[in-house]
Amino acid sequence: MSHLGSAGYQPVPDAEGGSAARAWWDENATGYQDEHGGFLGAAELCWGPEGLREADAHLLGEVRGRQVLEIGAGAAQGARWLTDAGARAVATDVSAGMLEAGARLDAGRGRRVPLVQADARALPFADAAFDVVFTAFGAIPFVPDAERVHAEAARVLRPGGRWVFSATHPLRWAFPDDPSERGLTATRSYFDRTPYVERDAGGRVAYAEYHRTVGDHVRDVVAAGLQVCDVVEPEWPAGNTEVWGGWGPVRGRYLPGTIVVVTRRP
Ligand SMILES: C[S@@+](CC[C@H](N)C(=O)[O-])C[C@H]1O[C@@H](n2cnc3c(N)ncnc32)[C@H](O)[C@@H]1O
């Protein structure tokens, strides 16, 4: 277990920030699943802490019989739900630890989702191999070069296919990552893209999270040749008492926490 040396907003070389995620998620895979696995469900596609489920939102369109790719899949709860819904789903993640958590979930169900270890910026699949590609909070917040993720999603999609991703709502960057009322006062510029970085006791980058404005996300997907079909900002439902990091009902009443961008390859 590495010990936190420092944390804060600071520039970091792209190569260091972009490669930190793998070890961080390996180390934190069990803790993440212990903390959030119950809320996520073993076989559900949940777009974010608001609890919006694909079963209700239908952002992926028709999935039965479709070839579907999940990236940044974690324990592949989304791909598992898609399999149950009749899709042919493959789950990928850069972290072997997160995929092992997925294999443990599969072991209890007697049906296996194909799990492939892959960086979302270099997918090991042929061009136009999938009808749908998606991620719930996977990869994009953790890489300096999200445009590569969008380009890969576009490449492996068939014409007419959808690429749908959720991420932290950009507005949240301006506010402290605190689920209480302290998190309701803006303390940073929404326009400051300096990443949030944690270093271990030896000064190495252990975790990096990147900010993009709404315009940055749109520009990135358009540059990948995709069309934006919808931008969904789930509202915090009255009955949801879940506190997940800086997300929770107190701030959920005032601020969006998640953005879901629905795009299509023309
Ligand atoms: C917040 S978790 C979300 C996991 C899952 N989608 C869920 O909803 O629980 C972020 C995931 O992104 C993965 N990830 C980070 N960087 C990645 C990259 N460059 N390529 C693929 N996956 C990445 C992490 O390993 C982790 O599993």
XYZ file of C-alpha atoms and ligand atoms in Angstrom:
293
model
C 0.000 0.000 0.000
C 1.556 3.317 -1.026
C 1.268 6.220 1.385
C 0.021 9.620 0.335
C 2.797 12.179 0.257
C 0.943 15.175 -1.177
C -2.287 16.049 -2.954
C -3.380 19.090 -4.890
C -3.765 20.756 -8.262
C -0.485 20.844 -10.141
C 0.819 20.369 -13.675
C 2.234 16.910 -14.270
C 3.916 15.370 -17.334
C 1.240 13.655 -19.444
C 3.116 10.341 -19.472
C 3.212 10.214 -15.659
C -0.377 11.332 -15.121
C -1.767 9.056 -17.818
C -0.039 5.927 -16.580
C -0.798 6.350 -12.863
C -4.337 4.981 -13.131
C -3.410 1.362 -13.691
C -1.511 0.877 -10.411
C -3.928 3.098 -8.475
C -6.988 1.122 -9.567
C -5.190 -2.186 -9.010
C -4.463 -1.141 -5.451
C -7.917 0.272 -4.820
C -10.024 -2.281 -6.710
C -11.220 -4.204 -3.671
C -11.877 -1.059 -1.648
C -13.854 0.485 -4.532
C -16.030 -2.594 -4.966
C -16.540 -2.956 -1.193
C -17.626 0.664 -0.951
C -19.709 1.042 -4.110
C -20.487 -2.490 -5.314
C -23.785 -2.650 -3.427
C -25.016 0.618 -4.937
C -23.837 -0.313 -8.433
C -25.318 -3.822 -8.333
C -23.532 -6.841 -9.809
C -25.285 -6.648 -13.180
C -26.536 -3.117 -13.763
C -25.414 -0.223 -15.875
C -25.403 2.766 -13.551
C -24.321 6.041 -15.169
C -23.255 7.748 -11.934
C -23.868 8.416 -8.239
C -27.328 9.866 -8.994
C -28.278 6.256 -9.707
C -29.510 6.740 -13.294
C -29.740 3.195 -14.722
C -29.582 2.304 -18.387
C -32.660 0.125 -17.865
C -34.579 3.409 -17.405
C -32.525 5.836 -19.486
C -32.097 3.839 -22.742
C -29.145 5.971 -23.845
C -27.519 3.077 -25.719
C -30.560 2.421 -27.897
C -31.532 -1.123 -28.826
C -28.948 -3.543 -27.395
C -30.446 -6.991 -27.955
C -28.266 -8.921 -30.390
C -25.799 -6.021 -30.647
C -22.028 -6.190 -30.301
C -21.214 -3.917 -27.355
C -17.888 -2.781 -25.886
C -17.466 -1.380 -22.376
C -14.270 0.538 -21.663
C -13.004 1.500 -18.201
C -15.431 -1.200 -17.152
C -14.175 -1.770 -13.610
C -15.857 -4.981 -12.482
C -17.958 -4.975 -15.674
C -21.318 -4.464 -14.015
C -22.526 -2.624 -17.133
C -21.389 -5.286 -19.606
C -22.975 -7.927 -17.366
C -26.318 -6.108 -17.501
C -26.020 -5.854 -21.276
C -25.358 -9.576 -21.540
C -28.496 -10.220 -19.516
C -30.331 -7.837 -21.883
C -29.340 -9.966 -24.883
C -26.269 -8.071 -26.129
C -22.903 -9.642 -26.985
C -20.816 -7.565 -24.608
C -17.069 -7.358 -23.985
C -15.649 -5.500 -20.975
C -12.226 -3.848 -20.966
C -10.230 -1.993 -18.347
C -6.612 -0.962 -17.892
C -6.553 -2.412 -14.360
C -6.168 -6.162 -13.871
C -7.340 -5.679 -10.278
C -10.674 -4.226 -11.396
C -11.156 -7.022 -13.953
C -10.361 -9.635 -11.285
C -13.154 -8.122 -9.213
C -15.343 -8.638 -12.290
C -14.273 -12.267 -12.608
C -15.223 -12.810 -8.944
C -18.689 -11.399 -9.632
C -19.033 -13.714 -12.632
C -17.957 -16.729 -10.579
C -21.053 -16.294 -8.421
C -23.395 -16.185 -11.413
C -22.318 -19.001 -13.689
C -22.213 -16.736 -16.781
C -18.966 -15.081 -17.856
C -18.566 -11.698 -19.473
C -15.437 -11.606 -21.673
C -12.897 -9.443 -19.827
C -9.947 -7.894 -21.673
C -7.199 -5.804 -20.130
C -6.686 -2.770 -22.357
C -5.937 0.910 -22.198
C -8.889 2.764 -23.722
C -6.405 4.807 -25.753
C -5.217 1.730 -27.671
C -8.036 -0.777 -28.018
C -7.105 -4.262 -29.267
C -10.114 -4.544 -31.605
C -10.639 -4.254 -35.341
C -12.134 -1.192 -36.976
C -15.952 -1.103 -37.036
C -16.252 -4.163 -34.780
C -18.967 -2.810 -32.429
C -22.474 -1.395 -32.619
C -22.207 0.365 -29.250
C -19.275 1.529 -27.105
C -19.772 3.006 -23.641
C -18.235 3.795 -20.296
C -19.574 4.938 -16.947
C -16.838 7.125 -15.455
C -14.117 4.950 -16.998
C -10.814 6.135 -18.460
C -11.739 9.678 -19.550
C -11.270 11.474 -16.192
C -7.920 9.715 -15.702
C -6.118 10.446 -18.956
C -4.561 13.713 -20.162
C -5.418 12.822 -23.758
C -9.123 11.940 -23.794
C -9.170 12.712 -27.510
C -7.400 9.371 -27.979
C -10.215 7.541 -26.171
C -12.815 9.192 -28.395
C -10.775 8.412 -31.518
C -10.538 4.755 -30.497
C -14.247 4.558 -29.705
C -15.000 6.060 -33.134
C -12.599 3.682 -34.872
C -14.080 0.474 -33.404
C -17.682 1.651 -33.990
C -19.662 0.742 -37.080
C -21.171 3.693 -38.946
C -24.397 4.593 -37.153
C -23.113 3.152 -33.865
C -23.224 4.963 -30.533
C -20.438 6.029 -28.165
C -21.866 7.031 -24.795
C -19.763 8.114 -21.843
C -20.362 9.531 -18.400
C -17.890 11.536 -16.348
C -17.818 13.990 -13.495
C -19.938 16.997 -14.456
C -17.462 19.720 -15.476
C -19.114 22.284 -13.195
C -17.929 20.287 -10.174
C -14.319 21.274 -10.781
C -15.017 24.746 -9.406
C -16.252 23.360 -6.074
C -14.464 21.509 -3.236
C -14.840 17.733 -3.456
C -16.944 17.670 -0.300
C -20.457 16.203 -0.056
C -21.488 18.615 2.731
C -22.551 22.262 2.469
C -18.869 23.194 2.398
C -18.915 21.760 -1.125
C -21.446 24.355 -2.276
C -19.125 27.348 -2.528
C -16.983 27.717 -5.638
C -13.301 27.977 -4.759
C -11.607 27.314 -8.106
C -12.001 28.513 -11.655
C -14.128 26.266 -13.845
C -11.696 27.189 -16.627
C -8.540 26.008 -14.822
C -7.556 22.670 -16.400
C -4.668 21.976 -13.991
C -5.103 18.315 -12.975
C -5.697 17.082 -9.431
C -2.658 14.984 -8.506
C -1.729 12.764 -5.573
C 1.902 11.817 -5.039
C 3.153 8.989 -2.875
C 5.707 9.419 -0.110
C 8.489 9.059 -2.716
C 7.068 11.928 -4.813
C 5.794 9.676 -7.617
C 2.446 10.437 -9.235
C 0.027 7.913 -7.720
C -3.260 9.362 -9.010
C -4.226 12.029 -11.517
C -7.633 13.335 -12.467
C -8.224 15.661 -15.397
C -10.795 18.385 -15.919
C -12.564 19.237 -19.146
C -15.182 21.910 -19.620
C -18.422 21.064 -21.421
C -16.962 22.694 -24.540
C -13.791 20.580 -24.246
C -15.847 17.361 -24.210
C -17.879 18.468 -27.229
C -14.755 19.566 -29.124
C -13.041 16.231 -28.372
C -15.871 14.084 -29.723
C -16.396 16.285 -32.780
C -12.654 16.062 -33.529
C -13.047 12.262 -33.491
C -15.652 12.556 -36.273
C -18.630 11.898 -33.968
C -21.949 13.726 -33.696
C -23.319 14.810 -30.318
C -26.892 13.501 -29.966
C -27.618 14.390 -26.341
C -26.034 15.690 -23.157
C -27.761 14.255 -20.100
C -27.359 15.838 -16.652
C -29.092 13.473 -14.226
C -30.870 15.158 -11.324
C -30.385 13.844 -7.815
C -33.496 11.779 -6.994
C -35.251 12.570 -3.710
C -34.894 9.031 -2.353
C -31.155 8.632 -3.032
C -29.189 8.951 0.241
C -25.912 7.599 -1.198
C -22.791 9.637 -0.408
C -20.052 8.837 -2.907
C -16.921 10.926 -2.468
C -17.994 14.498 -3.139
C -21.416 13.417 -4.467
C -24.457 13.193 -2.242
C -27.947 14.513 -1.628
C -26.866 17.843 -0.074
C -25.048 19.069 -3.161
C -27.227 17.046 -5.509
C -30.096 19.425 -4.737
C -28.157 22.346 -6.255
C -25.414 21.094 -8.553
C -25.136 18.513 -11.302
C -22.659 15.739 -10.482
C -22.575 13.691 -13.667
C -22.588 14.417 -17.367
C -23.558 11.711 -19.858
C -22.657 12.461 -23.461
C -24.441 10.496 -26.173
C -22.695 10.505 -29.538
C -23.009 8.698 -32.835
C -20.654 7.794 -35.624
C -22.177 9.128 -38.839
C -14.458 5.254 -11.431
S -13.954 3.690 -12.078
C -15.420 3.258 -12.988
C -15.531 1.783 -13.169
C -16.898 1.297 -13.664
N -17.207 1.812 -14.970
C -17.956 1.663 -12.650
O -18.913 2.386 -13.013
O -17.837 1.221 -11.510
C -12.793 4.147 -13.348
C -12.239 2.989 -14.150
O -11.501 3.506 -15.251
C -10.382 2.649 -15.447
N -9.354 3.364 -16.213
C -8.587 4.409 -15.842
N -7.761 4.765 -16.837
C -8.017 3.933 -17.872
C -7.492 3.806 -19.186
N -6.536 4.627 -19.638
N -7.981 2.838 -19.989
C -8.959 2.002 -19.547
N -9.481 2.063 -18.297
C -9.028 3.030 -17.476
C -9.958 2.306 -14.030
O -9.090 1.189 -13.986
C -11.291 2.084 -13.360
O -11.714 0.761 -13.441
